[in-house]
Amino acid sequence: SHGARDDGAVESLTGRTRAPGPTNRVGDARATREDRANRDEGSGASKRRTPIHRAMAPAQGRRRRRMSGILFVMCVGIFVAWTMRERRAGGAAMATRKTTREAASEGAGKVEVEVDYATTVEDVTSAGEEVTKSVAKFNESDASGDVLSAMLARDGLVFVSYVSDGFHEFALNWLKLLRKAKGAQPNEKDENIVMLALDEATERFCERHSMPCFGGANYRYKGGVMATGGTALGDASGARQAASVAEAAKAMREMTTLRVKLLLDLLDRGHDVLVSDADVAWLRDPREWMREAMTDVDVAASTDCLNARDDDEGKCWGAPTNTGILYFNATEPAKKFIADWVDGMEKATEDTTERDQEIFNKLLIKRSSTSESREIKRRVRVKRLEGGVQFALLPMRLFASGHTYFVQRLHERETRLDEQPLCAHATFQFSQVHGKRQRFREHGLWDVEEDDYYTQGNFIAMSDELPSVWNATGVHNHLLAAAWYRASIRNLLALGRVLNRTVILPRITCMCDRYWGHALPSCAIGYLHPPFVGCPQDHIMNLPAMEKGGANFREWSFLDNARTSDAIRNSVAEVSTVDKDSEAKYALGPFATDTQVLKSLGSARERVLVVDGALTSFCAFDSEASSPAAKSFDSDMNIALKAESWFCGPEDAKGVKCAIGFPVPKPTSELRGECARLRSVAKTFSSQPHSLLSNFFVNYGQDDKSNVFGIPKDSSSARQNASAFDIDLDDVDTHPFAVDE
């Protein structure tokens, strides 16, 4: 959108001076496995010498020319001498293998070098070749510049993310979804994609998965602390959890400083940059939109505003921006803004809890002016900040937050074909990174599972829907509904334990948003109100606790995933738990014991069994309550179902402000003596959901004064009684963030 770039400065359409563009392009950074095998076989190398950086063989199809050791050293020396003369920084040093090829570049005599595109700058020697120290020992910063050049096209938008130990799966998922969004072909080079590897473990991971990573000692984070709360997926990370909020904030600032160093390098080369966190799922190719919409923009950021109509009307300037998605134009005002951001992070004290994002927002406030925002192309609104920076908010309909995409489901409830999201950022989630992954799984956006996840095993699921009596907006309806789901999941896990089947979790409907500061008592942020159908699992469950408690489960959308094998999807049988006249293939009978479950379903060959009533499907283990099976299951469930959520609003006349939900269901050992009675009245429960629920819980929550919420009686007014403390939505400001100016 800014015309051709050359060695000099290029004028944009706005008349502002852009940084010089890159002057040359190093050859293809990808080599096939066959290339690698041929190279190693020819050179006599028996193993790779470094985890990341390797010079690669020429593109597939070109035969490698053999050189003598003397000729190789001479060529390298000539090359180094030429590059030291040509580069304005005073010299660039690159190591090449025997596979270096000379290529005429418009008569300039330039040398293109194939470089592994999962690359760091430490090892610049060739495998199996002896190179003298005077040739091999290069300046790291110059070598890194050449490595980076190999990853870039001559011009165009550069996608950047950064990765640290503990979040490798998210980085790989980010890359796979971006490739799909861009329409990349198999084995196509990842051009203009740069993933900053912040530690050696990440560099090794990048190499194993052929990821376009860039790193090295100058870009290495040495704090050893995970920058976000909680633990990594599977607790596989070598990094430790931060001991305090301040320590986590410091880690984020240090990592961002390294990231910004890379951004400035790219901007200096004349590239515009779109940087996004690894927990961003790219859904569509944003390049065309960015070319048209960002022409007159220096810096743009996503917003944490959650009211799309306000965003449409330019009323979200008071909401915080989110630095998880940022755009930088290659202009001097943009680089000055970044420098000021870094300065603010470096001035932060050791004990401050401010993260990079808070400092970014403080800078925006400091630079703010009295000028009004103006709408430019593609409904983008821009404000001119002090210092001449043209700053824009990325439209939330296109750059969706975790709330607008996964909770509000704005793109489904307000369908605008021209404004379907370009990406979804997994923010506003619970259960730490486990909640992010679960949300991606539920929406088919987690692309890094092994095939076995979708092809192996047998499963148990439920078909019954939430009783309609709780299907209305309100805190207490939400807590009652959550209790029903949680007890149902407990019973499914019991059936799964007995039958050696994996549970497919139910699709959840939430009657209230989970508390986000301003969310209650209206139960909603903005104008899209509950019920939220298909709301995230983390709204009622603690996912790390479930995994710690040994719960084996799949997301509710598992059978709709294109990767799930037909052998599973086409092998489904229904199980009746109450109605003997049902057409279901299997009849379990209500409130079964483990012995009865095995007798009725143990020989079922279908891959998926679907019970029509999860709460009435299981009662207890038939053996003594102290048996290993019963004790083990109840102990595991006490961990897996441990969760708590506070729903707070204005203090009432009794001084009560918060409702606290998500108690753990009674252990199966306490139900063992009740199984016969429950079977005798099972048919009545279909019209008495509160009575059914009362068999699994003493209460469904409590307030902040320790007053418990007893489960109400079944009656025509049950919904009203359940929601007696809820506030009418019509009486509440539906845009709580409006005060955040």
PDB file of N, CA and C in Angstrom, residues 168-203:
ATOM      1  N   HIS A 168       4.727 -23.749  24.576  1.00  0.00           N
ATOM      2  CA  HIS A 168       5.091 -24.208  23.247  1.00  0.00           C
ATOM      3  C   HIS A 168       3.885 -24.637  22.425  1.00  0.00           C
ATOM      4  N   GLU A 169       2.942 -25.342  23.056  1.00  0.00           N
ATOM      5  CA  GLU A 169       1.784 -25.822  22.304  1.00  0.00           C
ATOM      6  C   GLU A 169       0.989 -24.671  21.722  1.00  0.00           C
ATOM      7  N   PHE A 170       0.873 -23.588  22.478  1.00  0.00           N
ATOM      8  CA  PHE A 170       0.130 -22.430  21.975  1.00  0.00           C
ATOM      9  C   PHE A 170       0.856 -21.802  20.782  1.00  0.00           C
ATOM     10  N   ALA A 171       2.179 -21.760  20.852  1.00  0.00           N
ATOM     11  CA  ALA A 171       2.939 -21.185  19.744  1.00  0.00           C
ATOM     12  C   ALA A 171       2.755 -22.011  18.474  1.00  0.00           C
ATOM     13  N   LEU A 172       2.807 -23.326  18.598  1.00  0.00           N
ATOM     14  CA  LEU A 172       2.616 -24.185  17.432  1.00  0.00           C
ATOM     15  C   LEU A 172       1.197 -24.040  16.891  1.00  0.00           C
ATOM     16  N   ASN A 173       0.237 -23.932  17.788  1.00  0.00           N
ATOM     17  CA  ASN A 173      -1.151 -23.743  17.359  1.00  0.00           C
ATOM     18  C   ASN A 173      -1.311 -22.406  16.631  1.00  0.00           C
ATOM     19  N   TRP A 174      -0.685 -21.350  17.162  1.00  0.00           N
ATOM     20  CA  TRP A 174      -0.711 -20.027  16.522  1.00  0.00           C
ATOM     21  C   TRP A 174      -0.206 -20.128  15.088  1.00  0.00           C
ATOM     22  N   LEU A 175       0.898 -20.823  14.916  1.00  0.00           N
ATOM     23  CA  LEU A 175       1.508 -20.932  13.599  1.00  0.00           C
ATOM     24  C   LEU A 175       0.630 -21.736  12.646  1.00  0.00           C
ATOM     25  N   LYS A 176       0.101 -22.853  13.109  1.00  0.00           N
ATOM     26  CA  LYS A 176      -0.717 -23.695  12.230  1.00  0.00           C
ATOM     27  C   LYS A 176      -1.968 -22.965  11.769  1.00  0.00           C
ATOM     28  N   LEU A 177      -2.617 -22.254  12.677  1.00  0.00           N
ATOM     29  CA  LEU A 177      -3.827 -21.536  12.298  1.00  0.00           C
ATOM     30  C   LEU A 177      -3.504 -20.362  11.376  1.00  0.00           C
ATOM     31  N   LEU A 178      -2.368 -19.698  11.591  1.00  0.00           N
ATOM     32  CA  LEU A 178      -1.971 -18.603  10.712  1.00  0.00           C
ATOM     33  C   LEU A 178      -1.684 -19.131   9.309  1.00  0.00           C
ATOM     34  N   ARG A 179      -1.008 -20.261   9.220  1.00  0.00           N
ATOM     35  CA  ARG A 179      -0.753 -20.860   7.911  1.00  0.00           C
ATOM     36  C   ARG A 179      -2.069 -21.145   7.182  1.00  0.00           C
ATOM     37  N   LYS A 180      -3.033 -21.702   7.908  1.00  0.00           N
ATOM     38  CA  LYS A 180      -4.332 -21.983   7.292  1.00  0.00           C
ATOM     39  C   LYS A 180      -5.011 -20.699   6.841  1.00  0.00           C
ATOM     40  N   ALA A 181      -4.979 -19.689   7.697  1.00  0.00           N
ATOM     41  CA  ALA A 181      -5.642 -18.425   7.370  1.00  0.00           C
ATOM     42  C   ALA A 181      -5.028 -17.789   6.126  1.00  0.00           C
ATOM     43  N   LYS A 182      -3.728 -17.930   5.970  1.00  0.00           N
ATOM     44  CA  LYS A 182      -3.042 -17.357   4.814  1.00  0.00           C
ATOM     45  C   LYS A 182      -3.172 -18.224   3.570  1.00  0.00           C
ATOM     46  N   GLY A 183      -3.735 -19.410   3.725  1.00  0.00           N
ATOM     47  CA  GLY A 183      -3.861 -20.311   2.589  1.00  0.00           C
ATOM     48  C   GLY A 183      -2.550 -20.914   2.157  1.00  0.00           C
ATOM     49  N   ALA A 184      -1.638 -21.110   3.094  1.00  0.00           N
ATOM     50  CA  ALA A 184      -0.322 -21.657   2.756  1.00  0.00           C
ATOM     51  C   ALA A 184      -0.450 -23.103   2.292  1.00  0.00           C
ATOM     52  N   GLN A 185       0.352 -23.472   1.314  1.00  0.00           N
ATOM     53  CA  GLN A 185       0.387 -24.830   0.808  1.00  0.00           C
ATOM     54  C   GLN A 185       1.355 -25.673   1.643  1.00  0.00           C
ATOM     55  N   PRO A 186       1.145 -26.990   1.653  1.00  0.00           N
ATOM     56  CA  PRO A 186       2.083 -27.857   2.390  1.00  0.00           C
ATOM     57  C   PRO A 186       3.517 -27.629   1.910  1.00  0.00           C
ATOM     58  N   ASN A 187       4.420 -27.562   2.840  1.00  0.00           N
ATOM     59  CA  ASN A 187       5.853 -27.367   2.574  1.00  0.00           C
ATOM     60  C   ASN A 187       6.182 -25.993   1.999  1.00  0.00           C
ATOM     61  N   GLU A 188       5.221 -25.078   2.031  1.00  0.00           N
ATOM     62  CA  GLU A 188       5.507 -23.723   1.584  1.00  0.00           C
ATOM     63  C   GLU A 188       6.329 -22.991   2.635  1.00  0.00           C
ATOM     64  N   LYS A 189       7.265 -22.184   2.181  1.00  0.00           N
ATOM     65  CA  LYS A 189       8.111 -21.444   3.106  1.00  0.00           C
ATOM     66  C   LYS A 189       7.282 -20.458   3.925  1.00  0.00           C
ATOM     67  N   ASP A 190       7.583 -20.376   5.211  1.00  0.00           N
ATOM     68  CA  ASP A 190       6.917 -19.414   6.094  1.00  0.00           C
ATOM     69  C   ASP A 190       7.577 -18.055   5.938  1.00  0.00           C
ATOM     70  N   GLU A 191       7.174 -17.322   4.950  1.00  0.00           N
ATOM     71  CA  GLU A 191       7.778 -16.035   4.678  1.00  0.00           C
ATOM     72  C   GLU A 191       7.065 -14.941   5.466  1.00  0.00           C
ATOM     73  N   ASN A 192       7.839 -14.010   6.005  1.00  0.00           N
ATOM     74  CA  ASN A 192       7.319 -12.890   6.793  1.00  0.00           C
ATOM     75  C   ASN A 192       6.559 -13.356   8.033  1.00  0.00           C
ATOM     76  N   ILE A 193       7.011 -14.455   8.606  1.00  0.00           N
ATOM     77  CA  ILE A 193       6.532 -14.910   9.915  1.00  0.00           C
ATOM     78  C   ILE A 193       7.760 -15.090  10.799  1.00  0.00           C
ATOM     79  N   VAL A 194       7.786 -14.391  11.909  1.00  0.00           N
ATOM     80  CA  VAL A 194       8.934 -14.457  12.814  1.00  0.00           C
ATOM     81  C   VAL A 194       8.422 -14.737  14.226  1.00  0.00           C
ATOM     82  N   MET A 195       8.869 -15.835  14.800  1.00  0.00           N
ATOM     83  CA  MET A 195       8.502 -16.202  16.161  1.00  0.00           C
ATOM     84  C   MET A 195       9.747 -16.096  17.030  1.00  0.00           C
ATOM     85  N   LEU A 196       9.732 -15.183  17.972  1.00  0.00           N
ATOM     86  CA  LEU A 196      10.896 -14.946  18.816  1.00  0.00           C
ATOM     87  C   LEU A 196      10.973 -16.012  19.900  1.00  0.00           C
ATOM     88  N   ALA A 197      12.011 -16.830  19.849  1.00  0.00           N
ATOM     89  CA  ALA A 197      12.238 -17.872  20.851  1.00  0.00           C
ATOM     90  C   ALA A 197      13.051 -17.271  21.995  1.00  0.00           C
ATOM     91  N   LEU A 198      12.488 -17.281  23.189  1.00  0.00           N
ATOM     92  CA  LEU A 198      13.077 -16.562  24.309  1.00  0.00           C
ATOM     93  C   LEU A 198      13.963 -17.419  25.208  1.00  0.00           C
ATOM     94  N   ASP A 199      14.115 -18.699  24.893  1.00  0.00           N
ATOM     95  CA  ASP A 199      14.978 -19.553  25.708  1.00  0.00           C
ATOM     96  C   ASP A 199      15.409 -20.756  24.883  1.00  0.00           C
ATOM     97  N   GLU A 200      16.387 -21.475  25.388  1.00  0.00           N
ATOM     98  CA  GLU A 200      16.950 -22.605  24.641  1.00  0.00           C
ATOM     99  C   GLU A 200      15.959 -23.739  24.470  1.00  0.00           C
ATOM    100  N   ALA A 201      15.108 -23.991  25.481  1.00  0.00           N
ATOM    101  CA  ALA A 201      14.103 -25.047  25.351  1.00  0.00           C
ATOM    102  C   ALA A 201      13.160 -24.752  24.195  1.00  0.00           C
ATOM    103  N   THR A 202      12.822 -23.484  24.029  1.00  0.00           N
ATOM    104  CA  THR A 202      11.947 -23.095  22.931  1.00  0.00           C
ATOM    105  C   THR A 202      12.652 -23.227  21.590  1.00  0.00           C
ATOM    106  N   GLU A 203      13.927 -22.900  21.546  1.00  0.00           N
ATOM    107  CA  GLU A 203      14.689 -23.059  20.307  1.00  0.00           C
ATOM    108  C   GLU A 203      14.682 -24.513  19.856  1.00  0.00           C
TER     109      GLU A 203
END
